[in-house]
Amino acid sequence: MAPPSTDDAAARERLVRPLLTAASAVTVPYLAWRAAIVLGSPGPTSVLVLVAEVLAASVFAARAWAAGPAPAVPLRVEGVPEPDVVAIVDARGGDDELLRTTLLALRRVEGLASIRVAGLATTAVRSRATAERLGAAVVDAPPDRVDPLTAALSSAPSVWVLLVRVGELPTPDAVAVAAPVCAAPDIGIVQLGLEEADPTTFEKDVDGRWTLTPFEQEVVRPSLAGRGSLPWYGDGPVLVRRAALHQVADDPTGDPWSTGVALLAAGQRVTFVPETLARIPAPEGFGAALARHRGHVAPALRSAAGGAL
């Protein structure tokens, strides 16, 4: 069996492109029919509508034809050296329990050179003790009030940094799976596939986890990445090439969208691994809201199906 790759959507694209081409072919006779009607009795409004339809169809056809398959990068390939990675945890806004859970998850991640924690207040004695007990180094911002995460990035002794917010849990194979992607010299940011979870179920209940927008993760983001137009969304753990990040931004931990655009302009690509390699906290009450939504949708679907019979 072939190993999974960043081009998991390739089969879909091979099917979608002929369908889009067929749709474009059907559009031509439709536009000819519309033109015959409009030009038979032209009016300002009808002509403007026809022009808008022709422009929309032209753009659609051009984009459909240009949508070639995204380049594949095999994942989980044996023999690919793991990248030099240090994990940095942004501990701002988190409590001691979330920090402990995140550090325990990072200790299981294969290929990490070390773990650092940034953003802890000097008064957070308990959290500092937790970090030290679990083998993580606490990085304090220098006296000139540099952002603590920026200071930690600047001092990290590695090529790559795995940025993790407190409460986020990378899977043990996150670095190993992303290694073939990191090997490309023009990759600046590697975003990971995510799963959203109720924070109270991180270590116990698998029923408290939900995949984040499967269509976006399995189709949209891989396709955008393959075409070199994927933004940095800023959600979940992310692997960043430290030198590339500092090359384009004085504050590399600022707005991720702006930083991603700057990286693209500098010739560094932002890409995506379409496998679930991390879990992130869901909004409070998300599970209950999802259950209520499912409870409303199922009867509605049954009713609609019954009415159609």
C-alpha positions as a printed Julia matrix, in Angstrom:
309×3 Matrix{Float64}:
   0.0    0.0     0.0
   1.33   3.41   -0.94
   2.12   5.68    2.02
  -0.18   8.62    2.68
   0.87  11.93    1.24
   0.08  15.62    1.34
  -1.85  15.0    -1.88
  -4.66  12.98   -0.3
  -7.04  15.05   -2.45
  -5.33  14.0    -5.7
  -7.92  11.34   -6.55
 -10.72  13.84   -5.95
  -8.99  16.4    -8.15
  -8.62  13.87  -10.98
 -12.38  13.37  -10.81
 -13.32  17.01  -10.21
 -11.39  18.47  -13.15
 -13.3   16.49  -15.84
 -16.55  17.37  -14.08
 -15.63  21.05  -14.09
 -14.68  20.8   -17.76
 -18.03  19.17  -18.52
 -19.82  21.91  -16.58
 -17.96  24.52  -18.62
 -18.96  22.75  -21.84
 -22.63  22.81  -20.8
 -22.32  26.51  -20.02
 -21.4   27.42  -23.61
 -24.76  26.41  -25.16
 -26.55  28.07  -22.25
 -24.74  31.36  -22.85
 -25.45  31.11  -26.59
 -29.14  30.64  -25.81
 -29.09  33.57  -23.38
 -27.31  35.77  -25.92
 -29.89  34.94  -28.6
 -32.72  35.92  -26.27
 -31.07  39.12  -24.98
 -29.87  40.36  -28.36
 -33.29  39.65  -29.82
 -34.78  42.34  -27.6
 -31.87  44.14  -25.96
 -32.33  46.21  -22.85
 -29.77  47.81  -20.51
 -30.47  45.48  -17.6
 -30.58  42.27  -19.64
 -27.33  43.15  -21.45
 -25.54  43.87  -18.17
 -26.76  40.55  -16.74
 -25.53  38.71  -19.84
 -22.11  40.38  -19.61
 -21.87  39.41  -15.92
 -22.79  35.8   -16.78
 -20.18  35.63  -19.54
 -17.48  37.04  -17.24
 -18.4   34.65  -14.42
 -18.37  31.66  -16.78
 -15.01  32.71  -18.24
 -13.41  33.03  -14.82
 -14.9   29.69  -13.74
 -13.62  27.93  -16.88
 -10.13  29.42  -16.53
  -9.87  28.44  -12.88
 -11.2   24.95  -13.58
  -8.69  24.37  -16.37
  -5.82  25.75  -14.27
  -6.66  23.48  -11.35
  -4.05  20.83  -12.02
  -3.31  18.23   -9.34
  -1.34  19.49   -6.36
   2.2   18.11   -6.05
   2.37  15.1    -3.74
   4.84  14.78   -0.86
   4.83  11.25    0.6
   4.43  11.08    4.38
   5.68   8.43    6.82
   8.58   7.57    4.54
  11.29   5.46    6.15
  14.83   6.8     6.02
  13.9   10.49    5.96
  15.89  12.22    8.71
  13.79  13.98   11.3
  14.21  17.76   11.34
  16.04  19.56   14.13
  13.08  20.67   16.27
  12.63  22.41   19.62
   9.11  22.73   21.03
   8.06  26.09   22.48
   4.88  26.29   24.54
   3.08  29.64   24.73
   1.82  29.41   28.32
   0.03  32.76   28.36
  -3.59  32.47   29.39
  -3.38  28.87   30.55
  -3.59  27.26   33.96
  -1.29  24.73   35.56
  -3.44  21.73   34.59
  -3.5   22.64   30.9
   0.25  23.25   30.95
   0.82  19.86   32.56
  -1.36  18.14   29.94
   0.46  19.88   27.07
   3.91  19.04   28.44
   2.96  15.4    28.95
   1.85  15.23   25.32
   5.09  16.88   24.12
   7.19  14.43   26.11
   5.69  11.68   23.93
   6.45  13.44   20.63
   9.26  11.66   18.84
  12.18  13.73   17.54
  12.02  16.77   19.82
  15.43  18.01   20.92
  13.99  19.87   23.91
  10.88  21.61   25.27
  10.73  25.24   26.32
   7.96  27.2    28.01
   7.48  30.93   27.4
   5.06  33.43   28.82
   4.92  32.27   32.43
   4.64  35.08   34.96
   7.37  35.25   37.58
   4.64  34.71   40.17
   3.43  31.46   38.56
   5.43  29.36   40.98
   3.33  26.23   40.6
   3.41  26.26   36.79
   7.17  26.86   36.8
   7.62  23.92   39.11
   5.42  21.79   36.82
   7.51  22.73   33.79
  10.79  21.92   35.5
   9.44  18.65   36.9
   8.45  17.55   33.38
  11.83  18.46   31.88
  10.92  21.74   30.18
  13.06  24.86   30.39
  11.28  28.09   31.34
  12.32  31.02   29.09
  11.8   34.48   30.57
  11.65  37.62   28.46
  14.65  39.94   28.83
  14.32  43.22   30.78
  13.69  45.27   27.6
  10.15  43.83   27.5
  10.51  41.81   24.29
   7.54  39.54   23.71
   8.3   36.31   25.63
   7.46  34.06   22.69
   9.65  36.12   20.35
  12.49  35.9    22.87
  12.08  32.12   23.07
  12.11  31.82   19.28
  15.24  33.95   19.01
  17.15  31.82   21.48
  15.98  28.39   20.28
  19.03  26.31   19.23
  17.28  24.58   16.32
  16.37  24.9    12.65
  12.67  24.27   13.28
  10.37  25.21   16.15
   7.13  23.48   17.03
   4.94  26.31   18.33
   2.25  25.06   20.71
  -0.27  27.02   22.74
  -0.99  25.78   26.23
  -3.81  23.24   26.04
  -2.87  21.96   22.57
  -1.72  18.36   22.2
   0.49  17.22   19.29
   0.38  13.51   18.54
   3.51  11.43   19.22
   4.25  11.1    15.48
   3.62  14.76   14.55
   7.28  15.57   13.81
   8.0   12.22   12.13
   5.03  12.53    9.76
   5.93  16.11    8.83
   9.65  15.33    8.33
   9.47  14.78    4.51
   7.68  18.13    4.16
  10.23  19.94    6.32
  13.02  18.55    4.16
  12.15  20.94    1.31
  14.36  24.06    1.59
  11.59  26.44    0.47
   9.11  25.43    3.2
   8.77  28.05    5.94
   5.66  26.91    7.8
   4.08  23.46    8.14
   0.52  23.51    9.48
  -0.86  20.3    10.97
  -4.24  18.63   10.66
  -6.32  19.28   13.77
  -8.95  17.65   15.92
 -11.05  19.73   18.28
 -11.84  18.39   21.74
 -13.52  19.26   24.99
 -10.53  20.01   27.26
 -12.0   17.74   29.96
 -11.79  14.75   27.59
  -8.19  15.14   26.41
  -6.86  12.14   28.33
  -9.98  10.02   28.8
 -13.0   10.19   26.54
 -12.55   9.75   22.78
 -16.22  10.62   22.32
 -15.38  14.18   23.32
 -13.37  14.82   20.18
 -14.54  16.21   16.84
 -12.63  16.68   13.62
 -12.35  20.31   12.56
 -14.06  21.0     9.21
 -13.09  17.79    7.36
 -13.73  19.35    3.93
 -11.31  22.2     4.63
  -8.63  19.92    6.06
  -8.89  17.17    3.45
  -9.58  19.22    0.33
  -9.26  23.0     0.64
  -6.03  23.38    2.6
  -4.07  20.65    0.72
  -5.19  22.13   -2.61
  -4.19  25.67   -1.62
  -0.86  24.39   -0.3
  -0.15  22.56   -3.53
  -0.68  25.78   -5.47
   1.46  27.91   -3.15
  -1.42  30.07   -1.94
  -2.17  28.69    1.52
  -2.29  31.33    4.29
  -1.02  30.75    7.79
  -4.26  30.42    9.73
  -2.69  30.54   13.18
  -4.81  27.66   14.52
  -3.2   24.8    16.39
   0.42  23.65   16.68
   2.63  24.61   13.76
   6.18  23.86   12.64
   8.06  27.02   11.65
  11.5   27.41   10.12
  13.06  29.82   12.6
  15.41  31.62   10.2
  12.65  32.2     7.63
  10.32  33.59   10.27
  12.89  36.08   11.58
  13.78  37.07    8.02
  10.32  38.48    7.31
   9.0   39.71   10.66
  10.35  41.68   13.61
   7.54  40.13   15.66
   7.2   36.61   14.2
   4.47  35.73   16.68
   2.21  38.61   15.6
  -0.55  38.39   13.0
  -0.12  34.96   11.31
  -1.86  36.02    8.09
   0.53  38.95    7.55
   3.54  36.81    8.43
   2.39  34.08    6.04
   2.01  36.57    3.19
   5.49  37.97    3.93
   6.93  34.45    3.83
   5.28  33.76    0.46
   6.69  37.03   -0.87
  10.16  35.99    0.33
   9.94  32.67   -1.52
   9.12  30.54    1.52
   6.03  28.39    1.17
   3.31  27.76    3.74
   2.07  24.19    3.54
  -0.24  21.74    5.29
  -0.16  18.1     6.37
  -3.66  16.61    5.91
  -3.44  14.18    8.81
  -4.75  14.71   12.32
  -1.52  15.44   14.18
  -2.84  17.57   17.05
  -5.85  18.16   19.26
  -6.87  21.64   20.33
  -9.39  22.86   22.93
 -12.92  23.39   21.72
 -14.92  26.43   22.82
 -16.69  26.0    26.12
 -19.98  24.13   25.65
 -19.07  23.07   22.1
 -19.86  19.4    22.74
 -23.31  20.12   24.19
 -24.1   22.51   21.33
 -23.01  19.9    18.77
 -25.17  17.25   20.44
 -28.18  19.59   20.39
 -27.54  20.4    16.73
 -27.4   16.71   15.83
 -30.59  16.14   17.82
 -32.41  18.75   15.73
 -30.95  17.74   12.37
 -31.67  14.0    12.53
 -35.48  14.35   13.01
 -35.58  17.02   10.29
 -33.82  14.71    7.85
 -36.13  11.82    8.71
 -39.13  14.08    8.25
 -37.86  15.35    4.91
 -37.13  11.8     3.72
 -40.61  10.66    4.78
 -42.24  13.58    3.0
 -40.38  12.8    -0.21
 -41.64   9.2    -0.28
